[in-house]
Coordinates of C-alpha atoms and ligand atoms in Angstrom, one line a residue:
X1464 CA -43.5 -19.3 9.9
X1465 CA -44.4 -16.9 12.9
X1466 CA -41.5 -16.5 14.8
X1467 CA -43.1 -15.0 17.7
X1468 CA -45.5 -18.0 17.8
X1469 CA -42.0 -20.4 18.2
X1470 CA -40.6 -18.1 20.6
X1471 CA -43.9 -17.6 22.7
X1472 CA -43.6 -21.7 22.8
X1473 CA -39.9 -21.7 23.4
X1474 CA -40.3 -19.2 26.0
X1475 CA -42.3 -21.4 28.4
X1476 CA -39.4 -23.7 28.0
X1477 CA -36.7 -21.1 28.9
X1478 CA -38.6 -20.1 32.2
X1479 CA -38.4 -23.4 33.5
X1480 CA -36.9 -23.2 36.5
X1481 CA -38.1 -23.8 43.9
X1482 CA -34.7 -25.2 43.5
X1483 CA -32.3 -22.6 43.5
X1484 CA -28.2 -22.8 42.9
X1485 CA -27.2 -23.3 46.2
X1486 CA -24.3 -23.7 48.9
X1487 CA -25.8 -27.0 50.2
X1488 CA -25.7 -29.0 47.1
X1489 CA -22.1 -27.7 46.8
X1490 CA -21.4 -28.8 50.4
X1491 CA -23.2 -32.2 49.9
X1492 CA -21.1 -33.1 46.6
X1493 CA -17.7 -32.4 48.3
X1494 CA -18.3 -34.0 51.0
X1495 CA -19.3 -37.4 49.2
X1496 CA -16.4 -36.5 46.9
X1497 CA -14.2 -36.6 49.8
X1498 CA -15.7 -40.1 50.9
X1499 CA -15.8 -41.7 47.0
X1500 CA -12.9 -39.9 44.6
X1501 CA -14.6 -41.8 42.0
X1502 CA -17.2 -39.0 42.1
X1503 CA -14.6 -36.8 40.4
X1504 CA -16.2 -37.7 37.0
X1505 CA -19.0 -35.1 38.0
X1506 CA -16.5 -32.6 39.5
X1507 CA -15.9 -29.1 38.0
X1508 CA -13.5 -28.4 35.1
X1509 CA -11.5 -25.6 35.0
X1510 CA -10.1 -23.6 32.0
X1511 CA -9.3 -25.7 28.8
X1512 CA -7.1 -29.2 28.3
X1513 CA -4.7 -30.4 25.9
X1514 CA -2.1 -33.3 26.0
X1515 CA -1.2 -36.4 24.3
X1516 CA -2.5 -39.8 25.0
X1517 CA -0.1 -42.9 25.8
X1518 CA -1.1 -45.9 23.6
X1519 CA -1.3 -49.3 25.0
X1520 CA -1.9 -51.9 22.7
X1521 CA -1.9 -51.4 18.7
X1522 CA -3.6 -48.3 17.2
X1523 CA -5.1 -49.5 13.7
X1524 CA -3.1 -47.8 10.9
X1525 CA -6.2 -47.0 9.2
X1526 CA -8.2 -45.7 11.7
X1527 CA -7.3 -41.8 11.3
X1528 CA -9.6 -38.8 12.2
X1529 CA -11.3 -36.7 14.8
X1530 CA -13.4 -37.9 17.7
X1531 CA -15.8 -35.1 18.4
X1532 CA -17.5 -35.1 22.0
X1533 CA -19.4 -33.1 24.5
X1534 CA -20.6 -33.0 27.9
X1535 CA -21.4 -30.7 31.0
X1536 CA -17.9 -29.7 32.3
X1537 CA -18.9 -26.7 34.6
X1538 CA -21.3 -27.2 37.5
X1539 CA -20.0 -24.8 40.3
X1540 CA -19.9 -20.9 40.3
X1541 CA -19.4 -18.5 43.1
X1542 CA -19.7 -21.4 45.8
X1543 CA -22.8 -22.7 44.5
X1544 CA -23.7 -25.8 42.5
X1545 CA -26.2 -26.8 40.2
X1546 CA -28.9 -29.5 41.1
X1547 CA -28.8 -31.4 37.7
X1548 CA -26.4 -33.0 35.9
X1549 CA -28.0 -31.6 32.6
X1550 CA -27.2 -28.0 33.5
X1551 CA -23.5 -27.7 33.5
X1552 CA -21.8 -25.8 30.6
X1553 CA -20.6 -27.7 27.5
X1554 CA -17.2 -28.7 27.2
X1555 CA -16.3 -29.8 23.6
X1556 CA -13.7 -32.3 23.4
X1557 CA -11.5 -33.7 20.2
X1558 CA -9.6 -36.7 20.4
X1559 CA -7.3 -36.8 17.4
X1560 CA -6.4 -39.8 15.7
X1561 CA -3.4 -39.8 13.1
X1562 CA -0.1 -41.5 12.5
X1563 CA -0.4 -43.7 15.4
X1564 CA -0.8 -40.9 17.6
X1565 CA -3.8 -39.9 19.7
X1566 CA -4.0 -36.4 21.2
X1567 CA -7.0 -34.7 23.1
X1568 CA -8.0 -31.1 23.6
X1569 CA -10.8 -29.6 25.4
X1570 CA -12.7 -26.4 25.7
X1571 CA -15.9 -24.6 27.0
X1572 CA -18.0 -23.5 24.3
X1573 CA -18.2 -19.7 24.6
X1574 CA -22.0 -19.4 25.0
X1575 CA -23.7 -16.3 26.1
X1576 CA -24.4 -17.7 29.4
X1577 CA -21.0 -19.2 30.0
X1578 CA -19.5 -15.9 28.9
X1579 CA -21.8 -13.6 31.1
X1580 CA -21.7 -16.1 34.0
X1581 CA -18.0 -16.1 34.1
X1582 CA -17.7 -12.4 33.8
X1583 CA -20.2 -12.1 36.8
X1584 CA -18.5 -15.2 38.6
X1585 CA -22.0 -16.3 39.6
X1586 CA -24.9 -18.3 38.1
X1587 CA -27.4 -15.7 36.7
X1588 CA -29.9 -17.7 34.3
X1589 CA -32.3 -20.7 35.1
X1590 CA -31.1 -24.0 33.5
X1591 CA -32.6 -27.3 32.8
X1592 CA -32.8 -28.5 36.7
X1593 CA -31.8 -25.3 38.6
X1594 CA -33.8 -22.2 38.8
X1595 CA -31.9 -19.0 39.1
X1596 CA -33.1 -15.7 37.8
X1597 CA -30.4 -13.1 38.7
X1598 CA -30.5 -11.8 35.3
X1599 CA -33.2 -11.2 32.6
X1600 CA -32.8 -13.0 29.3
X1601 CA -33.8 -12.4 25.7
X1602 CA -34.5 -16.0 24.4
X1603 CA -33.4 -19.5 24.4
X1604 CA -30.2 -19.1 23.3
X1605 CA -29.3 -16.8 26.5
X1606 CA -29.8 -20.1 28.3
X1607 CA -28.2 -22.2 25.9
X1608 CA -25.6 -24.8 27.3
X1609 CA -24.4 -26.3 24.5
X1610 CA -23.4 -29.6 26.4
X1611 CA -24.9 -32.5 24.9
X1612 CA -23.5 -33.5 21.6
X1613 CA -20.7 -32.4 19.1
X1614 CA -21.7 -33.1 15.3
X1615 CA -19.7 -32.7 12.4
X1616 CA -21.7 -31.8 9.4
X1617 CA -21.2 -30.4 6.1
X1618 CA -17.5 -29.4 6.9
X1619 CA -18.6 -27.7 10.2
X1620 CA -18.7 -28.8 13.8
X1621 CA -21.9 -28.2 16.3
X1622 CA -22.3 -28.3 19.7
X1623 CA -25.5 -29.3 20.3
X1624 CA -28.4 -28.7 23.2
X1625 CA -32.0 -29.2 22.9
X1626 CA -33.6 -26.0 23.9
X1627 CA -32.1 -23.7 21.4
X1628 CA -30.0 -23.2 18.5
X1629 CA -27.0 -25.5 17.9
X1630 CA -23.4 -23.5 18.3
X1631 CA -20.8 -23.7 15.7
X1632 CA -17.1 -24.2 16.9
X1633 CA -14.3 -24.5 15.2
X1634 CA -13.4 -27.9 13.6
X1635 CA -9.6 -27.7 14.7
X1636 CA -9.4 -25.4 17.7
X1637 CA -12.8 -25.8 18.8
X1638 CA -12.9 -21.9 19.4
X1639 CA -16.7 -21.0 19.4
X1640 CA -17.7 -19.2 15.9
X1641 CA -21.4 -18.4 17.3
X1642 CA -24.9 -19.4 17.2
X1643 CA -26.0 -21.3 14.3
X1644 CA -29.3 -20.0 12.6
X1645 CA -30.6 -22.2 9.9
X1646 CA -33.0 -19.7 8.4
X1647 CA -34.0 -16.3 9.8
X1648 CA -37.3 -17.3 11.0
X1649 CA -35.8 -20.3 13.0
X1650 CA -33.7 -18.0 15.2
X1651 CA -33.1 -19.5 18.8
X1652 CA -35.7 -22.1 17.8
X1653 CA -35.2 -25.4 20.0
X1654 CA -33.1 -27.8 17.7
X1655 CA -32.4 -31.4 19.3
X1656 CA -28.6 -32.8 20.5
X1657 CA -30.0 -35.6 18.4
X1658 CA -30.3 -35.0 14.8
X1659 CA -30.1 -38.2 12.4
X1660 CA -27.7 -38.0 9.5
X1661 CA -29.0 -39.5 6.1
X1662 CA -26.4 -41.6 4.8
X1663 CA -27.2 -40.0 1.3
X1664 CA -26.5 -37.0 2.7
X1665 CA -28.7 -34.3 4.7
X1666 CA -30.2 -34.5 8.2
X1667 CA -33.6 -34.5 9.8
X1668 CA -33.9 -32.9 13.6
X1669 CA -36.8 -31.7 15.8
X1670 CA -37.3 -29.4 18.5
X1671 CA -39.6 -29.9 21.3
X1672 CA -41.7 -27.0 22.2
X1673 CA -43.8 -28.3 25.4
X1674 CA -44.9 -25.1 26.1
X1675 CA -47.2 -24.7 22.8
X1676 CA -47.7 -28.7 22.4
X1677 CA -46.1 -28.7 19.4
X1678 CA -42.9 -30.3 18.0
X1679 CA -40.8 -28.6 15.2
X1680 CA -39.2 -30.6 12.4
X1681 CA -36.5 -30.2 10.5
X1682 CA -35.2 -31.4 7.0
X1683 CA -31.8 -30.1 6.2
X1684 CA -30.1 -30.7 3.2
X1685 CA -26.2 -31.9 2.9
X1686 CA -25.5 -28.1 2.0
X1687 CA -27.0 -26.8 5.2
X1688 CA -30.0 -25.4 3.8
X1689 CA -33.7 -26.0 5.4
X1690 CA -35.4 -28.1 3.0
X1691 CA -38.7 -28.6 4.9
X1692 CA -39.8 -27.5 8.5
X1693 CA -43.2 -28.1 10.3
X1694 CA -44.8 -28.3 13.3
X1695 CA -46.9 -31.3 14.7
X1696 CA -49.5 -31.1 17.5
X1697 CA -48.1 -33.1 20.5
X1698 CA -50.4 -32.3 23.6
X1699 CA -49.1 -33.2 27.0
X1700 CA -46.0 -33.0 26.0
X1701 CA -42.8 -32.9 28.6
X1702 CA -39.4 -33.8 27.8
X1703 CA -38.6 -35.5 24.5
X1704 CA -35.1 -36.0 23.8
X1705 CA -34.5 -38.1 21.0
X1706 CA -36.6 -39.6 18.1
X1707 CA -35.5 -42.4 15.3
X1708 CA -35.9 -42.2 11.6
X1709 CA -37.0 -45.0 9.0
X1710 CA -37.1 -44.9 5.5
X1711 CA -41.0 -43.4 5.7
X1712 CA -41.3 -42.1 8.9
X1713 CA -40.2 -39.9 11.9
X1714 CA -40.9 -41.6 15.2
X1715 CA -41.2 -40.1 18.6
X1716 CA -41.8 -41.4 22.2
X1717 CA -43.5 -39.1 24.6
X1718 CA -43.3 -40.3 28.4
X1719 CA -46.1 -40.1 30.8
X1720 CA -45.3 -36.7 32.7
X1721 CA -47.6 -33.6 33.5
X1722 CA -45.7 -30.3 33.3
X1723 CA -46.7 -28.3 36.2
X1724 CA -47.0 -24.6 36.0
X1725 CA -44.5 -22.6 38.0
X1726 CA -42.4 -19.4 37.4
X1727 CA -39.7 -19.9 40.0
X1728 CA -39.1 -23.6 39.4
X1729 CA -36.9 -25.6 36.9
X1730 CA -38.1 -27.1 33.8
X1731 CA -36.9 -30.6 35.5
X1732 CA -39.0 -30.0 38.8
X1733 CA -42.1 -29.1 36.4
X1734 CA -42.1 -32.7 35.4
X1735 CA -44.6 -34.8 37.3
X1736 CA -44.8 -38.4 36.6
X1737 CA -48.1 -39.5 35.6
X1738 CA -47.1 -43.2 34.8
X1739 CA -48.4 -44.6 38.0
X1740 CA -51.5 -44.8 40.0
X1741 CA -55.1 -45.7 39.1
X1742 CA -55.0 -42.6 36.3
X1743 CA -51.4 -43.7 35.0
X1744 CA -51.1 -42.8 31.4
X1745 CA -49.4 -44.4 28.7
X1746 CA -46.1 -44.0 26.9
X1747 CA -47.4 -42.3 23.4
X1748 CA -45.6 -43.4 20.2
X1749 CA -46.3 -40.6 17.6
X1750 CA -45.4 -41.5 14.3
X1751 CA -44.9 -39.0 11.5
X1752 CA -45.1 -39.5 7.8
X1753 CA -41.7 -38.1 5.8
X1754 CA -43.4 -37.3 2.8
X1755 CA -46.6 -35.3 4.3
X1756 CA -44.9 -34.1 7.9
X1757 CA -48.0 -35.2 9.4
X1758 CA -49.0 -37.6 12.1
X1759 CA -49.9 -41.1 10.8
X1760 CA -50.8 -42.8 13.5
X1761 CA -50.1 -42.9 17.4
X1762 CA -49.6 -45.8 19.3
X1763 CA -49.5 -46.8 23.1
X1764 CA -47.3 -48.8 25.4
X1765 CA -47.4 -49.1 29.5
X1766 CA -45.6 -45.9 30.9
X1767 CA -42.1 -45.5 30.7
X1768 CA -39.3 -42.9 30.4
X1769 CA -37.2 -42.7 27.3
X1770 CA -34.0 -41.0 26.4
X1771 CA -32.6 -42.7 23.4
X1772 CA -33.3 -44.7 20.3
X1773 CA -31.0 -47.0 18.2
X1774 CA -32.5 -46.8 14.5
X1775 CA -35.5 -47.8 12.8
X1776 CA -36.5 -49.7 9.4
X1777 CA -39.5 -50.6 7.5
X1778 CA -40.5 -54.3 7.7
X1779 CA -43.1 -54.8 5.2
X1780 CA -46.3 -53.5 6.6
X1781 CA -44.4 -52.6 10.3
X1782 CA -41.8 -50.4 11.1
X1783 CA -39.4 -51.6 13.8
X1784 CA -37.1 -49.7 16.0
X1785 CA -34.8 -50.1 19.1
X1786 CA -35.1 -48.0 22.5
X1787 CA -34.1 -48.1 25.9
X1788 CA -37.1 -48.0 28.2
X1789 CA -36.4 -46.8 32.1
X1790 CA -39.0 -47.8 34.6
X1791 CA -40.1 -44.6 36.4
X1792 CA -39.0 -41.1 36.6
X1793 CA -35.7 -41.2 36.2
X1794 CA -35.1 -37.6 35.7
X1795 CA -35.1 -36.6 39.3
X1796 CA -32.8 -39.4 40.0
X1797 CA -30.0 -38.2 37.7
X1798 CA -30.2 -35.0 39.2
X1799 CA -28.9 -36.4 42.5
X1800 CA -25.5 -37.0 41.2
X1801 CA -24.9 -33.1 41.8
X1802 CA -25.0 -33.7 45.6
X1803 CA -22.9 -37.2 44.9
X1804 CA -25.7 -39.4 45.1
X1805 CA -25.6 -42.1 42.4
X1806 CA -28.5 -43.4 40.6
X1807 CA -29.7 -46.7 41.6
X1808 CA -32.5 -47.1 39.1
X1809 CA -31.3 -45.9 36.0
X1810 CA -29.1 -49.3 35.2
X1811 CA -31.1 -51.4 37.0
X1812 CA -34.6 -50.8 35.8
X1813 CA -33.8 -50.1 32.1
X1814 CA -34.1 -52.5 29.4
X1815 CA -33.5 -52.2 25.4
X1816 CA -36.3 -53.3 23.2
X1817 CA -37.1 -53.6 20.0
X1818 CA -41.0 -51.9 19.2
X1819 CA -42.7 -53.4 16.2
X1820 CA -45.4 -50.9 14.9
X1821 CA -48.5 -53.0 13.5
X1822 CA -50.4 -50.1 11.7
X1823 CA -53.0 -52.4 10.5
X1824 CA -53.8 -53.6 14.0
X1825 CA -52.9 -50.5 15.8
X1826 CA -50.7 -52.1 18.1
X1827 CA -47.1 -51.7 19.3
X1828 CA -45.2 -54.6 20.6
X1829 CA -42.2 -54.9 22.4
X1830 CA -39.4 -57.4 22.4
X1831 CA -36.5 -57.6 24.8
X1832 CA -33.3 -56.9 22.9
X1833 CA -31.0 -56.4 26.4
X1834 CA -31.2 -55.6 29.8
X1835 CA -29.8 -52.9 31.7
X1836 CA -28.6 -50.3 29.4
X1837 CA -28.2 -46.9 27.7
X1838 CA -26.6 -45.0 24.9
X1839 CA -27.7 -47.3 22.0
X1840 CA -26.1 -46.5 18.7
X1841 CA -25.7 -48.1 15.1
X1842 CA -23.3 -48.0 12.4
X1843 CA -23.6 -44.5 10.6
X1844 CA -24.4 -46.4 7.2
X1845 CA -27.5 -48.1 8.1
X1846 CA -29.5 -45.1 10.0
X1847 CA -32.9 -45.3 8.6
X1848 CA -32.8 -48.8 6.8
X1849 CA -32.5 -52.3 7.9
X1850 CA -29.8 -52.8 10.7
X1851 CA -28.8 -56.0 12.8
X1852 CA -26.0 -54.4 15.1
X1853 CA -26.8 -52.3 17.9
X1854 CA -23.9 -50.8 20.3
X1855 CA -25.1 -50.5 23.9
X1856 CA -23.6 -49.6 27.3
X1857 CA -24.4 -52.1 30.1
X1858 CA -24.5 -52.0 33.7
X1859 CA -25.7 -54.0 36.5
X1860 CA -24.8 -51.6 39.4
X1861 CA -24.5 -47.5 39.7
X1862 CA -22.2 -46.8 36.7
X1863 CA -22.3 -48.2 33.2
X1864 CA -19.0 -50.5 33.0
X1865 CA -19.5 -52.9 29.8
X1866 CA -19.9 -51.9 25.7
X1867 CA -22.0 -54.4 23.8
X1868 CA -22.5 -54.9 20.4
X1869 CA -25.9 -56.8 20.4
X1870 CA -27.4 -58.5 17.2
X1871 CA -30.9 -57.5 17.2
X1872 CA -31.9 -60.5 15.1
X1873 CA -30.4 -63.1 17.1
X1874 CA -29.9 -61.6 20.5
X1875 CA -26.4 -62.7 20.9
X1876 CA -24.0 -60.0 22.5
X1877 CA -20.5 -59.5 21.8
X1878 CA -19.5 -57.8 24.8
X1879 CA -16.6 -56.5 27.1
X1880 CA -16.9 -56.0 30.8
X1881 CA -14.4 -53.2 32.1
X1882 CA -14.6 -54.2 35.3
X1883 CA -14.4 -52.4 38.9
X1884 CA -12.8 -49.0 38.7
X1885 CA -14.1 -48.0 35.4
X1886 CA -17.1 -46.0 34.1
X1887 CA -17.8 -46.4 30.5
X1888 CA -19.2 -43.6 28.3
X1889 CA -20.8 -43.8 25.0
X1890 CA -19.3 -45.9 22.0
X1891 CA -19.5 -45.4 18.4
X1892 CA -19.4 -47.4 15.3
X1893 CA -16.3 -46.3 12.9
X1894 CA -16.6 -48.1 9.6
X1895 CA -13.7 -49.1 7.7
X1896 CA -13.2 -47.8 4.4
X1897 CA -15.5 -49.5 1.9
X1898 CA -17.1 -51.5 4.8
X1899 CA -18.9 -54.5 3.7
X1900 CA -21.0 -54.9 7.0
X1901 CA -21.9 -53.3 10.3
X1902 CA -19.1 -55.1 12.2
X1903 CA -16.6 -54.4 9.5
X1904 CA -15.6 -51.2 11.9
X1905 CA -14.0 -50.1 15.0
X1906 CA -15.9 -49.1 17.9
X1907 CA -14.5 -46.3 20.0
X1908 CA -15.3 -45.0 22.7
X1909 CA -14.0 -43.2 26.2
X1910 CA -13.9 -45.0 29.4
X1911 CA -13.1 -43.2 32.6
X1912 CA -10.3 -45.2 34.9
X1913 CA -11.3 -44.0 38.2
X1914 CA -8.6 -45.5 40.5
X1915 CA -6.0 -43.3 38.3
X1916 CA -8.5 -40.4 37.6
X1917 CA -7.7 -40.3 34.0
X1918 CA -9.9 -40.1 30.6
X1919 CA -9.1 -43.2 28.1
X1920 CA -10.2 -43.5 24.5
X1921 CA -10.8 -47.1 23.8
X1922 CA -10.5 -48.8 20.5
X1923 CA -12.3 -52.3 19.8
X1924 CA -12.3 -54.5 16.6
X1925 CA -16.4 -54.3 16.2
X1926 CA -16.0 -57.9 15.0
X1927 CA -14.4 -59.2 18.2
X1928 CA -15.2 -57.0 21.0
X1929 CA -15.3 -59.6 23.6
X1930 CA -11.8 -60.0 23.0
X1931 CA -11.3 -56.6 24.4
X1932 CA -9.9 -53.4 23.6
X1933 CA -7.1 -53.5 20.7
X1934 CA -5.6 -50.1 22.0
X1935 CA -6.5 -47.8 25.0
X1936 CA -5.2 -44.2 24.7
X1937 CA -4.5 -43.1 28.4
X1938 CA -4.5 -39.3 29.0
X1939 CA -2.4 -37.9 31.8
X1940 CA -5.6 -36.3 33.1
X1941 CA -9.4 -36.8 34.0
X1942 CA -11.8 -35.4 31.1
X1943 CA -15.3 -34.3 31.6
X1944 CA -17.9 -37.1 31.5
X1945 CA -19.4 -36.8 27.7
X1946 CA -23.0 -37.5 26.9
X1947 CA -22.7 -37.9 23.2
X1948 CA -20.1 -37.8 20.2
X1949 CA -19.3 -38.8 16.8
X1950 CA -16.1 -39.7 14.7
X1951 CA -15.2 -38.0 11.6
X1952 CA -12.7 -40.0 9.4
X1953 CA -9.8 -38.0 8.0
Ligands
FE2_1137 FE1 -28.9 -37.6 24.7

């Protein structure tokens, strides 16, 4: 592969960035925080964290392992504040569950950016939603925020972003080991935060290269070797955050954005919604055949924004998958959180659907699975094959407040609402040893107790979510809001 071609393509992503980090966003956020203390979920975290949780309820004896999670933790420096939630520096967290106790630790990933900006005492580089250009940069990894997911794989743990490399951290201490280069010619290539781990070992992942109109595909073996790598052309491409994998296909959805030119605006601000008006463009579905790593077929749906998928499986001559669709441009709205403005559309104008791809008819059909929601997950053993259970966080107002296990066949929902004063983060299914079904599992996550200002790990019996958590592990402090995580059974 021609590495220069990748870097040129990636460089346009890196040069993302007329909004500058500023004091106004800082002042607006802190004024809002004084009025609404619950916004502390989006406040700055300083230093590392370590502490023991107080257990309420009964922690299952057979639940042992490490719950690795990641999200942005530092949003402010030198009196300036980022403009977008996705900009903050990655704060890696580990909840260790062992012998009836739960301990928590968290620390920033020592990325190039975090180290340089900490030394300088101010922001230096452009980020996803905030344009800063106080210092030049060499490649994508100078800008790497390592803030989106924390993935155990092949005995190692990786802090993932999407515009550059994975960053390896120590599985015990979370100390930064360094940038991961899967193969020399793939150095600093975008590597998404949503790899799909094959239950038989190995993983699939991709890297979006909007500047060049390509998506890079990676198949990585169980031992970390790159088995296959390919580029597929995806024109009119903007943010592509996640994908989904079935037995025979890799499936992408490309929301209708125009990526505007701009040398002094952020990547987020260059996104112009092209899904409304007389020239509205559709939501494209790109289906790649796993055997040839080429585009098999392209489908269209009405214009929607997409972040996250559940799972995909082959159903005879069709492929089915679940995805959360958002009406309109929610990217900009999420940015408002940094100024203390809660998004109103994210939870109220989304819908989880199952998409059925009919190859012969060339049609994609959707059927509703659940209403306003986000953070879909499935049991790890069913990735790429037939599944019936989908985890979704639900919310009818401006925060996600319920955790739900949805039966995608019957539509039946087994859910639990935390109620006022809580904000729920991603929950994951942790199968019991030799699990016989998708619900023979614990459902683990984190919820923020906003009134007490503390982070709480939650444990549900996946077969009886509506019965409420079997255990809550309460910390004596607040934890930075995470995007994604994964449980590694001990
Ligand atoms: Fe994500």
